[in-house]
Amino acid sequence: MTKIRVSLLQNGALRQGNTDLIDDWRRDSDDALWVDIQEPEQEIIEPLLEERFGFHELAAEDSLSATTLPKYDSFTDYDFFIFRTVDVNISEHASETFKIAAFLGRNFLFTVHRRPLRAIDDVASRLPGDRRMIQRGVDFLLYSIVDAMVDAYFPMLEQIEEALDTLQDQIFDHADDAHLDELLHLKRDVNVLRRHSLPQRELLNQISRADAKFVQQQHLIYFRDVYDHMFRISETIDVDRDQMTGTMDAYLSVVANRTNEIMKVLTIFSAVMLPLSLIAGVYGMNFEHMPELKWLHGYPFALLLMSVTAGVMLFWFWWRGWINWPRKRPSRRDL
Amino acid sequence: MTKIRVSLLQNGALRQGNTDLIDDWRRDSDDALWVDIQEPEQEIIEPLLEERFGFHELAAEDSLSATTLPKYDSFTDYDFFIFRTVDVNISEHASETFKIAAFLGRNFLFTVHRRPLRAIDDVASRLPGDRRMIQRGVDFLLYSIVDAMVDAYFPMLEQIEEALDTLQDQIFDHADDAHLDELLHLKRDVNVLRRHSLPQRELLNQISRADAKFVQQQHLIYFRDVYDHMFRISETIDVDRDQMTGTMDAYLSVVANRTNEIMKVLTIFSAVMLPLSLIAGVYGMNFEHMPELKWLHGYPFALLLMSVTAGVMLFWFWWRGWINWPRKRPSRRDL
Amino acid sequence: MTKIRVSLLQNGALRQGNTDLIDDWRRDSDDALWVDIQEPEQEIIEPLLEERFGFHELAAEDSLSATTLPKYDSFTDYDFFIFRTVDVNISEHASETFKIAAFLGRNFLFTVHRRPLRAIDDVASRLPGDRRMIQRGVDFLLYSIVDAMVDAYFPMLEQIEEALDTLQDQIFDHADDAHLDELLHLKRDVNVLRRHSLPQRELLNQISRADAKFVQQQHLIYFRDVYDHMFRISETIDVDRDQMTGTMDAYLSVVANRTNEIMKVLTIFSAVMLPLSLIAGVYGMNFEHMPELKWLHGYPFALLLMSVTAGVMLFWFWWRGWINWPRKRPSRRDL
Amino acid sequence: MTKIRVSLLQNGALRQGNTDLIDDWRRDSDDALWVDIQEPEQEIIEPLLEERFGFHELAAEDSLSATTLPKYDSFTDYDFFIFRTVDVNISEHASETFKIAAFLGRNFLFTVHRRPLRAIDDVASRLPGDRRMIQRGVDFLLYSIVDAMVDAYFPMLEQIEEALDTLQDQIFDHADDAHLDELLHLKRDVNVLRRHSLPQRELLNQISRADAKFVQQQHLIYFRDVYDHMFRISETIDVDRDQMTGTMDAYLSVVANRTNEIMKVLTIFSAVMLPLSLIAGVYGMNFEHMPELKWLHGYPFALLLMSVTAGVMLFWFWWRGWINWPRKRPSRRDL
Amino acid sequence: MTKIRVSLLQNGALRQGNTDLIDDWRRDSDDALWVDIQEPEQEIIEPLLEERFGFHELAAEDSLSATTLPKYDSFTDYDFFIFRTVDVNISEHASETFKIAAFLGRNFLFTVHRRPLRAIDDVASRLPGDRRMIQRGVDFLLYSIVDAMVDAYFPMLEQIEEALDTLQDQIFDHADDAHLDELLHLKRDVNVLRRHSLPQRELLNQISRADAKFVQQQHLIYFRDVYDHMFRISETIDVDRDQMTGTMDAYLSVVANRTNEIMKVLTIFSAVMLPLSLIAGVYGMNFEHMPELKWLHGYPFALLLMSVTAGVMLFWFWWRGWINWPRKRPSRRDL
């Protein structure tokens, strides 16, 4: 259900309430108005946004639809922004990002979002105590929201890096399909996150270069600061992607290496056992004239022959470097 | 067979019919004319396009030929566009895209396409009911067509993603050449789609930046909106491509992993069976002097020796981590 | 041997002949001169190009040398171009491209090439019948040549795609080193083709943007059209390259998959046979006291034991999904 | 604990001391002041930076926080820079880079860093002996610091290249998971280093293009020189990355090759031994009527049969090129 | 030991000698001076470069140091360039490139290099015979040197391509680690070469666009020509890199394919031999009641049974396409 929170700063006094407060605000005054709309429903919102405030139909539609990438559109009386954030409380999947649309005018700010978001709630609850956020202008209020929104990326990135670390450990321990599956999911999440964060970075860059009409000159440096954060976020994402590609390669290498190890064991076993079996087979033949069978020490001789053969084979493999007790330290990984 | 549909808005009245209507339209009037030409044949079209309307021979040729990439050419009296669309009703292959050529003048719009397209049909049938589409100008009519055309990509993309999801599940279930073949086809489709959609994105960007002479200033934002849709489409395509590369890697990894598993089983089997066979072989030798053969419990002793050997081997493999009953949960995937 | 064809349009009359015709042409007239030089030899050409027409020594050298990439140089009295084409009649290797150098002045055009080229021959033979090509100016003549030259790429690309299709089929049928070798050659051809076609595309873009002094304004759109063709050619080349990378991956995957299949067969065989051999070995031991050997039905019992063991093994493998008669349809590929 | 070193050049005399010296300096004088702050603590620093010198709160915050990428911000009275350096003495991991923030005014320079850094210490200790560094202006002092900072990369890169060389040798010697793990760590370090050094390179480029207000024209060439060094550093990093990718591929190839070798040995062994065992098995059968068993030379005949079979098999493998004594030189690597 | 060669063109007369000649030259004259310094030593060079000619200390340092990338710096009285060349006579490793620093003024040219270079020697020895090189100005002399320097790349590239061709043949013949090692070295060489040649290409582009003050307008086209050569060189390098990546892939594929072939042989062998051994084992069992053992034709029956079993197995493998005598032509490669 649509939930509308209105904050109005009038003559230095801050009031928070519902849509009724809007009536007390005048467009040509210096009063600062913040309207936050959550879970917008078309039939409730359109009269407010399009008719009462005269926002362009396309901007209003964009603010209501689910999937739009970060962007900035300039209109005569207001700037229109779309931002995206993540929220580790709602969703652990980095690929699920949430939209915040913002209409920023000289003395009003509308924010529209479909889910309750921690970034908005934080600013709304800190507002009465830290009134300066709105006193410096609605653009500074927007900065506070965007700043909280961008900071929400950091715990998400930490989660991803933790998951990746765990996966790498597990892959070196014992690589199987489940890890691969998990890695692919993680990779997709990060790819989606990257594609969403790049236009956001560009958008913040644009704002900090004074492209938006209703952001005041002296606040540009604040948006520049958020841009720097966003830049660091996308750098981190890129490092994570490189890591994932590396992990993927490692997965293949580890499996190839294991196969190699297993092959060695199989080969050594077969190569040692087969000649011994042959010797046993030879002395199991039923020829009438086989002198060794009559020897008093024929049996021990056969066993000795087997031992010598086995010894030679093992020595040969050791010499080829396939048996490496002395070379290789025992480790958790070989277990 | 060439099919020509003409719509003419004259003094607020909309008429739809065939080429006869064109005679009622005058170039210097404010009447709006839309001529839609389907399955164009050179001998019918050239007199109309080149001679009667004086379109440049190269533009006329481009509008008739099958393969041209999206582009924009500016002429004195008209803008010439080529767009491409997909149509999930005609073809399930994303790689098959269809061309729409458009000549946009001050008060006329020509659209030329070789196949009946849902985007065009939709607009043509909605036109009598929603007359505003043409009343706002022929450029707004063009916007309506392009919008429908771009929206046609979404069901195609959904189909691709569904097919990819199914493939990924199947690959983890049992990877074989058929999946690989299908994946390669899907990848090629997506690559072709991407190469067609990038110039279209650029074209829409160009239009929304006011490059086209006959698109009115107040309608730029609508083309900007279509551009945003097209941008999202190419983003989705890129995500899908990344997914496909990942799936390809997964395919290789899954197969490598399976080989690894099979090797283990083979190695364990051989390594357990070969020594037992050797023992049996040894006691099958025909030496006259083999004390064990005379023992009362020689046979049980041999069987015990075999059991102990097998036990030691199995323990050793378990200790190396090759036998992992307790570690690994049974799953659909291991089946 | 150097072969020079001269075409001269004088007062509306077209004459074709050898170098003597050049004497009838005057630099300050409106007569249009086309000199086509095939298999140029330095000692014959230098006096003509450098001394008589005063072309810059570097341009003259470039027009004679074998390997130069497409480019445009501007001189006071003429534009100098180098184009490259392919010719499916001379060479099936896309990597072999042929140079055409062109000097374009106000009323003269020189074309220099080392091999007889179909593009040039076509234009030369169509010229008497379609005089308009030279009447519209020597720049339009150049356009006609370049157009024919660019169109020569299409049959080459078709050949490549056909070869690639065949290869893909063969790889899925039975992958061996010969296919790999062929694929690598094809890939190198396409890479070389791509590197030659990109600067050509740029060159055509440059011309169509009115960079060349002696191309008239009203003919720019024709060069723009050739540029569009060249653009499509390089798009096709890029799609082909993607395809080749995919085919390479497929090759590796198919081989990995085959190995996997073979491993399964080997493992199943060994795992079924080895226990049976062990049973046979056990009852082949020569112990004096082996009760089973005395049993009346000892032999059938042993055979039964073997059958049961084999059955259990096969069931186990079927249950692990390694034996998949019912799941997998028989196909040409499995043969 | 915060450590503040102040250097003041007044009337040609250089004094080094603690914060008391700042009081002797006047903003409108030509005295040059360098304040170096190590391990900054918020409660000590904020009064100095924000209140006394009026640096912007965001810049002050950035100078204190741990993770910021190289950047340049322009303020009215000062330029604000963030650089990053590595320090082979503190950390062997190239991925650990250290921040230096710098406030550069007309006649003052503040440097803030969290760890004692060799680059700063060097300049501070060379300052009394080489007074020109500060006499040429605080911007030249900044150059000296940045130069020392950038030079610190070179030993780090040498370490990386040495580690990589060792790894490559080891991988060709005997490839195992430990090398892979180490390679992945090295790769991540280099990736992080690259991501930090690219913005630094851009920053230095910016400075050398005269973007910073308080760097004098005649000193631009010095920053240009540092930029060249930084450029070479990032080139070296890129070469190293290519090397790592190559090493990764080599790892996979070496393992695949080894598996191949092992397979050959196994196959040759099995293929030679199995037929011999079969022969032994045949003559171990207990049929009453087996003529060979009665032959006087039956046993030598059987042994001869085995030898011939083995010989034929070995010859066949030699002919297939699987046994390659004569072809392949013995090497350390085959051991 | 430092070696200085001076060439002085005075009143049309060319003199070549040592540093004494410099005294005869005056900065404001039209005499052309070329000073070539080989194996520069700081204590000899600094007085000459910095003090006598007043070159900037950083440029002088750059000209002496070993490792700097191609670049251009503009100073008031001279242009400063750094070029890099290869020399197939000194070093076969493409990764070893040699620096030439050049100071170009109105009427003087200084070239500094650490090794005797063929490009310099060539120009110096051709100078007396082809005096025009210096008569057209010192910038034309610089062009002559740079041209010789760039041409030195071609034999190097030919060597690389030859080595690569040989490697590819060897890999298809019998792939082993030594080839891989060699390929990796070749790849690194080419990567380094590429990184050095790209800035050089850019530098030549810059010069040919008239960025350098002391290169005369009418000589720009000559530098443009060198730029074209350099462009072709980097194109060739890129094609070579693609080739190497392809060869790497081929290596892996060939090894995978070989393993596959070996697996087939092993599997066929085991699968044919194991059942035969089982039959032999069965009839080697010592049961008292085994009717077959008493049969007159029991032994031939057993041999027949074995033959039939082997035949069935071989037929099955042939039917699966694993035995492909008829399909596959014998070739050098299969040997």
PDB file of C-alpha atoms in Angstrom, chain A residues 132 136 140 143 165 168 171-172 218 221-225 228-229 231-232 234-236 238-239 242-243 245-247 249-254 256-261 263-264 266-268 270-272 274-278 280-292 313 316-322 324 327-329 333, chain D residues 56-58 61-62 65 67-69 71-75 173-178 180-181 184 187-188 191-192 194-196 199 241 248-249 251-252 254-263 265-266 269-270 273-274 276-281 283-287 292-303 306 328 334-335:
ATOM      1  CA  ARG A 132      20.857  21.183   8.916  1.00  0.00           C
ATOM      2  CA  ARG A 136      21.146  23.830   3.623  1.00  0.00           C
ATOM      3  CA  PHE A 140      21.758  18.823   0.332  1.00  0.00           C
ATOM      4  CA  TYR A 143      22.940  14.394  -1.169  1.00  0.00           C
ATOM      5  CA  ASP A 165      37.050 -16.338  -0.115  1.00  0.00           C
ATOM      6  CA  GLN A 168      38.286 -20.413  -3.043  1.00  0.00           C
ATOM      7  CA  ILE A 171      37.788 -25.339  -4.228  1.00  0.00           C
ATOM      8  CA  PHE A 172      41.373 -25.955  -3.163  1.00  0.00           C
ATOM      9  CA  GLN A 218      28.705  24.962  -3.011  1.00  0.00           C
ATOM     10  CA  ILE A 221      31.910  18.908  -3.759  1.00  0.00           C
ATOM     11  CA  TYR A 222      29.612  16.723  -1.671  1.00  0.00           C
ATOM     12  CA  PHE A 223      28.298  14.953  -4.753  1.00  0.00           C
ATOM     13  CA  ARG A 224      31.914  14.694  -5.912  1.00  0.00           C
ATOM     14  CA  ASP A 225      32.618  12.873  -2.666  1.00  0.00           C
ATOM     15  CA  ASP A 228      34.491   9.033  -5.330  1.00  0.00           C
ATOM     16  CA  HIS A 229      32.764   6.417  -3.170  1.00  0.00           C
ATOM     17  CA  PHE A 231      34.118   4.984  -8.126  1.00  0.00           C
ATOM     18  CA  ARG A 232      35.743   2.925  -5.386  1.00  0.00           C
ATOM     19  CA  SER A 234      33.046  -0.088  -9.086  1.00  0.00           C
ATOM     20  CA  GLU A 235      36.812  -0.573  -8.710  1.00  0.00           C
ATOM     21  CA  THR A 236      36.141  -3.140  -5.991  1.00  0.00           C
ATOM     22  CA  ASP A 238      36.138  -5.057 -11.003  1.00  0.00           C
ATOM     23  CA  VAL A 239      38.731  -6.536  -8.674  1.00  0.00           C
ATOM     24  CA  ASP A 242      39.016 -10.548 -11.877  1.00  0.00           C
ATOM     25  CA  GLN A 243      39.143 -12.709  -8.784  1.00  0.00           C
ATOM     26  CA  THR A 245      37.739 -15.341 -13.390  1.00  0.00           C
ATOM     27  CA  GLY A 246      40.886 -16.411 -11.590  1.00  0.00           C
ATOM     28  CA  THR A 247      38.894 -18.723  -9.331  1.00  0.00           C
ATOM     29  CA  ASP A 249      40.585 -20.917 -13.922  1.00  0.00           C
ATOM     30  CA  ALA A 250      41.789 -22.281 -10.601  1.00  0.00           C
ATOM     31  CA  TYR A 251      38.810 -24.611 -10.477  1.00  0.00           C
ATOM     32  CA  LEU A 252      39.691 -26.070 -13.850  1.00  0.00           C
ATOM     33  CA  SER A 253      43.365 -26.279 -12.914  1.00  0.00           C
ATOM     34  CA  VAL A 254      42.687 -27.944  -9.597  1.00  0.00           C
ATOM     35  CA  ALA A 256      43.038 -31.112 -13.984  1.00  0.00           C
ATOM     36  CA  ASN A 257      45.719 -31.486 -11.351  1.00  0.00           C
ATOM     37  CA  ARG A 258      43.642 -33.955  -9.338  1.00  0.00           C
ATOM     38  CA  THR A 259      42.981 -36.019 -12.431  1.00  0.00           C
ATOM     39  CA  ASN A 260      46.694 -35.977 -13.026  1.00  0.00           C
ATOM     40  CA  GLU A 261      47.390 -37.189  -9.483  1.00  0.00           C
ATOM     41  CA  MET A 263      46.198 -40.998 -13.085  1.00  0.00           C
ATOM     42  CA  LYS A 264      49.623 -41.328 -11.496  1.00  0.00           C
ATOM     43  CA  LEU A 266      46.407 -45.682 -11.188  1.00  0.00           C
ATOM     44  CA  THR A 267      49.368 -45.974 -13.501  1.00  0.00           C
ATOM     45  CA  ILE A 268      51.788 -46.840 -10.729  1.00  0.00           C
ATOM     46  CA  SER A 270      48.690 -51.056 -12.699  1.00  0.00           C
ATOM     47  CA  ALA A 271      52.292 -50.929 -13.751  1.00  0.00           C
ATOM     48  CA  VAL A 272      53.457 -52.582 -10.542  1.00  0.00           C
ATOM     49  CA  LEU A 274      50.390 -56.300 -13.862  1.00  0.00           C
ATOM     50  CA  PRO A 275      53.923 -57.756 -14.181  1.00  0.00           C
ATOM     51  CA  LEU A 276      53.542 -59.512 -10.826  1.00  0.00           C
ATOM     52  CA  SER A 277      50.274 -61.037 -11.989  1.00  0.00           C
ATOM     53  CA  LEU A 278      52.000 -62.108 -15.168  1.00  0.00           C
ATOM     54  CA  ALA A 280      52.045 -65.637 -11.095  1.00  0.00           C
ATOM     55  CA  GLY A 281      50.198 -66.489 -14.293  1.00  0.00           C
ATOM     56  CA  VAL A 282      53.302 -67.954 -15.897  1.00  0.00           C
ATOM     57  CA  TYR A 283      53.929 -70.258 -12.952  1.00  0.00           C
ATOM     58  CA  GLY A 284      50.252 -71.158 -12.952  1.00  0.00           C
ATOM     59  CA  MET A 285      50.537 -72.627 -16.464  1.00  0.00           C
ATOM     60  CA  ASN A 286      50.001 -76.354 -16.686  1.00  0.00           C
ATOM     61  CA  PHE A 287      52.891 -77.389 -18.933  1.00  0.00           C
ATOM     62  CA  GLU A 288      54.293 -80.777 -18.064  1.00  0.00           C
ATOM     63  CA  HIS A 289      57.841 -79.650 -18.517  1.00  0.00           C
ATOM     64  CA  MET A 290      58.454 -76.513 -16.464  1.00  0.00           C
ATOM     65  CA  PRO A 291      61.717 -77.016 -14.574  1.00  0.00           C
ATOM     66  CA  GLU A 292      61.163 -74.161 -12.075  1.00  0.00           C
ATOM     67  CA  MET A 313      59.112 -50.392 -11.282  1.00  0.00           C
ATOM     68  CA  TRP A 316      61.682 -46.098 -12.156  1.00  0.00           C
ATOM     69  CA  PHE A 317      58.595 -44.130 -11.195  1.00  0.00           C
ATOM     70  CA  TRP A 318      60.470 -42.435  -8.392  1.00  0.00           C
ATOM     71  CA  TRP A 319      63.201 -41.537 -10.849  1.00  0.00           C
ATOM     72  CA  ARG A 320      60.627 -40.105 -13.250  1.00  0.00           C
ATOM     73  CA  GLY A 321      59.429 -37.921 -10.398  1.00  0.00           C
ATOM     74  CA  TRP A 322      55.988 -39.473 -10.116  1.00  0.00           C
ATOM     75  CA  ASN A 324      57.358 -37.602  -4.533  1.00  0.00           C
ATOM     76  CA  ARG A 327      59.796 -33.590  -2.351  1.00  0.00           C
ATOM     77  CA  LYS A 328      56.327 -32.726  -1.275  1.00  0.00           C
ATOM     78  CA  ARG A 329      55.357 -31.616   2.192  1.00  0.00           C
ATOM     79  CA  ARG A 333      45.256 -29.884   0.692  1.00  0.00           C
TER      80      ARG A 333
ATOM     81  CA  HIS D  56      37.174  21.892   3.577  1.00  0.00           C
ATOM     82  CA  GLU D  57      35.643  19.263   5.868  1.00  0.00           C
ATOM     83  CA  LEU D  58      35.445  16.672   3.041  1.00  0.00           C
ATOM     84  CA  GLU D  61      38.029  13.708   6.135  1.00  0.00           C
ATOM     85  CA  ASP D  62      39.572  12.242   2.987  1.00  0.00           C
ATOM     86  CA  SER D  65      40.358   7.989   6.028  1.00  0.00           C
ATOM     87  CA  THR D  67      40.887   4.070   1.570  1.00  0.00           C
ATOM     88  CA  THR D  68      40.723   6.643  -1.139  1.00  0.00           C
ATOM     89  CA  LEU D  69      41.956   6.485  -4.679  1.00  0.00           C
ATOM     90  CA  LYS D  71      42.582  12.267  -7.046  1.00  0.00           C
ATOM     91  CA  TYR D  72      42.862  15.998  -7.320  1.00  0.00           C
ATOM     92  CA  ASP D  73      40.391  18.593  -5.979  1.00  0.00           C
ATOM     93  CA  SER D  74      40.764  22.274  -6.539  1.00  0.00           C
ATOM     94  CA  PHE D  75      39.854  24.752  -3.773  1.00  0.00           C
ATOM     95  CA  ASP D 173      59.531 -28.545 -12.995  1.00  0.00           C
ATOM     96  CA  HIS D 174      56.510 -30.025 -11.223  1.00  0.00           C
ATOM     97  CA  ALA D 175      53.139 -28.274 -11.343  1.00  0.00           C
ATOM     98  CA  ASP D 176      50.956 -28.588  -8.258  1.00  0.00           C
ATOM     99  CA  ASP D 177      48.131 -26.779  -6.500  1.00  0.00           C
ATOM    100  CA  ALA D 178      50.468 -24.806  -4.257  1.00  0.00           C
ATOM    101  CA  LEU D 180      48.515 -22.297  -8.586  1.00  0.00           C
ATOM    102  CA  ASP D 181      47.499 -20.822  -5.251  1.00  0.00           C
ATOM    103  CA  LEU D 184      46.481 -16.513  -7.977  1.00  0.00           C
ATOM    104  CA  LYS D 187      47.806 -12.065  -9.802  1.00  0.00           C
ATOM    105  CA  ARG D 188      45.425 -10.459  -7.361  1.00  0.00           C
ATOM    106  CA  ASN D 191      45.509  -6.447 -10.295  1.00  0.00           C
ATOM    107  CA  VAL D 192      45.051  -4.310  -7.213  1.00  0.00           C
ATOM    108  CA  ARG D 194      47.244  -1.812 -11.396  1.00  0.00           C
ATOM    109  CA  ARG D 195      43.920  -0.384 -10.305  1.00  0.00           C
ATOM    110  CA  HIS D 196      45.674   1.915  -7.863  1.00  0.00           C
ATOM    111  CA  PRO D 199      44.339   6.836 -11.432  1.00  0.00           C
ATOM    112  CA  ARG D 241      49.763  -9.362 -16.008  1.00  0.00           C
ATOM    113  CA  MET D 248      48.236 -19.749 -15.950  1.00  0.00           C
ATOM    114  CA  ASP D 249      47.756 -21.163 -19.428  1.00  0.00           C
ATOM    115  CA  TYR D 251      50.106 -24.424 -15.893  1.00  0.00           C
ATOM    116  CA  LEU D 252      47.050 -25.973 -17.490  1.00  0.00           C
ATOM    117  CA  VAL D 254      51.827 -28.582 -18.468  1.00  0.00           C
ATOM    118  CA  VAL D 255      49.330 -30.543 -16.394  1.00  0.00           C
ATOM    119  CA  ALA D 256      47.479 -31.662 -19.531  1.00  0.00           C
ATOM    120  CA  ASN D 257      50.788 -32.692 -21.058  1.00  0.00           C
ATOM    121  CA  ARG D 258      51.801 -34.632 -17.971  1.00  0.00           C
ATOM    122  CA  THR D 259      48.485 -36.438 -17.916  1.00  0.00           C
ATOM    123  CA  ASN D 260      49.087 -37.259 -21.526  1.00  0.00           C
ATOM    124  CA  GLU D 261      52.521 -38.679 -20.738  1.00  0.00           C
ATOM    125  CA  ILE D 262      51.190 -40.702 -17.840  1.00  0.00           C
ATOM    126  CA  MET D 263      48.372 -42.014 -20.008  1.00  0.00           C
ATOM    127  CA  VAL D 265      52.898 -45.081 -19.952  1.00  0.00           C
ATOM    128  CA  LEU D 266      49.740 -46.661 -18.560  1.00  0.00           C
ATOM    129  CA  PHE D 269      52.018 -51.038 -19.869  1.00  0.00           C
ATOM    130  CA  SER D 270      48.504 -52.365 -19.980  1.00  0.00           C
ATOM    131  CA  MET D 273      51.001 -56.891 -20.092  1.00  0.00           C
ATOM    132  CA  LEU D 274      47.406 -57.863 -20.768  1.00  0.00           C
ATOM    133  CA  LEU D 276      50.955 -61.801 -21.935  1.00  0.00           C
ATOM    134  CA  SER D 277      48.661 -62.475 -18.999  1.00  0.00           C
ATOM    135  CA  LEU D 278      46.098 -63.845 -21.411  1.00  0.00           C
ATOM    136  CA  ILE D 279      48.631 -66.281 -22.835  1.00  0.00           C
ATOM    137  CA  ALA D 280      49.592 -67.380 -19.328  1.00  0.00           C
ATOM    138  CA  GLY D 281      45.900 -67.686 -18.517  1.00  0.00           C
ATOM    139  CA  TYR D 283      47.991 -72.278 -20.663  1.00  0.00           C
ATOM    140  CA  GLY D 284      46.732 -72.262 -17.099  1.00  0.00           C
ATOM    141  CA  MET D 285      43.378 -73.705 -18.188  1.00  0.00           C
ATOM    142  CA  ASN D 286      42.619 -77.169 -16.956  1.00  0.00           C
ATOM    143  CA  PHE D 287      41.321 -78.825 -20.147  1.00  0.00           C
ATOM    144  CA  GLU D 292      50.729 -77.829 -26.167  1.00  0.00           C
ATOM    145  CA  LEU D 293      50.859 -78.810 -22.503  1.00  0.00           C
ATOM    146  CA  LYS D 294      52.362 -82.157 -23.426  1.00  0.00           C
ATOM    147  CA  TRP D 295      55.027 -80.695 -25.786  1.00  0.00           C
ATOM    148  CA  LEU D 296      58.556 -81.021 -24.579  1.00  0.00           C
ATOM    149  CA  HIS D 297      59.282 -77.375 -25.453  1.00  0.00           C
ATOM    150  CA  GLY D 298      55.792 -76.110 -24.644  1.00  0.00           C
ATOM    151  CA  TYR D 299      57.030 -73.875 -21.820  1.00  0.00           C
ATOM    152  CA  PRO D 300      59.789 -72.163 -23.849  1.00  0.00           C
ATOM    153  CA  PHE D 301      57.308 -71.885 -26.713  1.00  0.00           C
ATOM    154  CA  ALA D 302      54.865 -70.044 -24.443  1.00  0.00           C
ATOM    155  CA  LEU D 303      57.611 -67.738 -23.210  1.00  0.00           C
ATOM    156  CA  MET D 306      54.930 -63.825 -24.956  1.00  0.00           C
ATOM    157  CA  LYS D 328      63.463 -36.573 -27.221  1.00  0.00           C
ATOM    158  CA  ASP D 334      61.444 -34.841 -17.799  1.00  0.00           C
ATOM    159  CA  LEU D 335      62.846 -35.984 -14.523  1.00  0.00           C
TER     160      LEU D 335
END
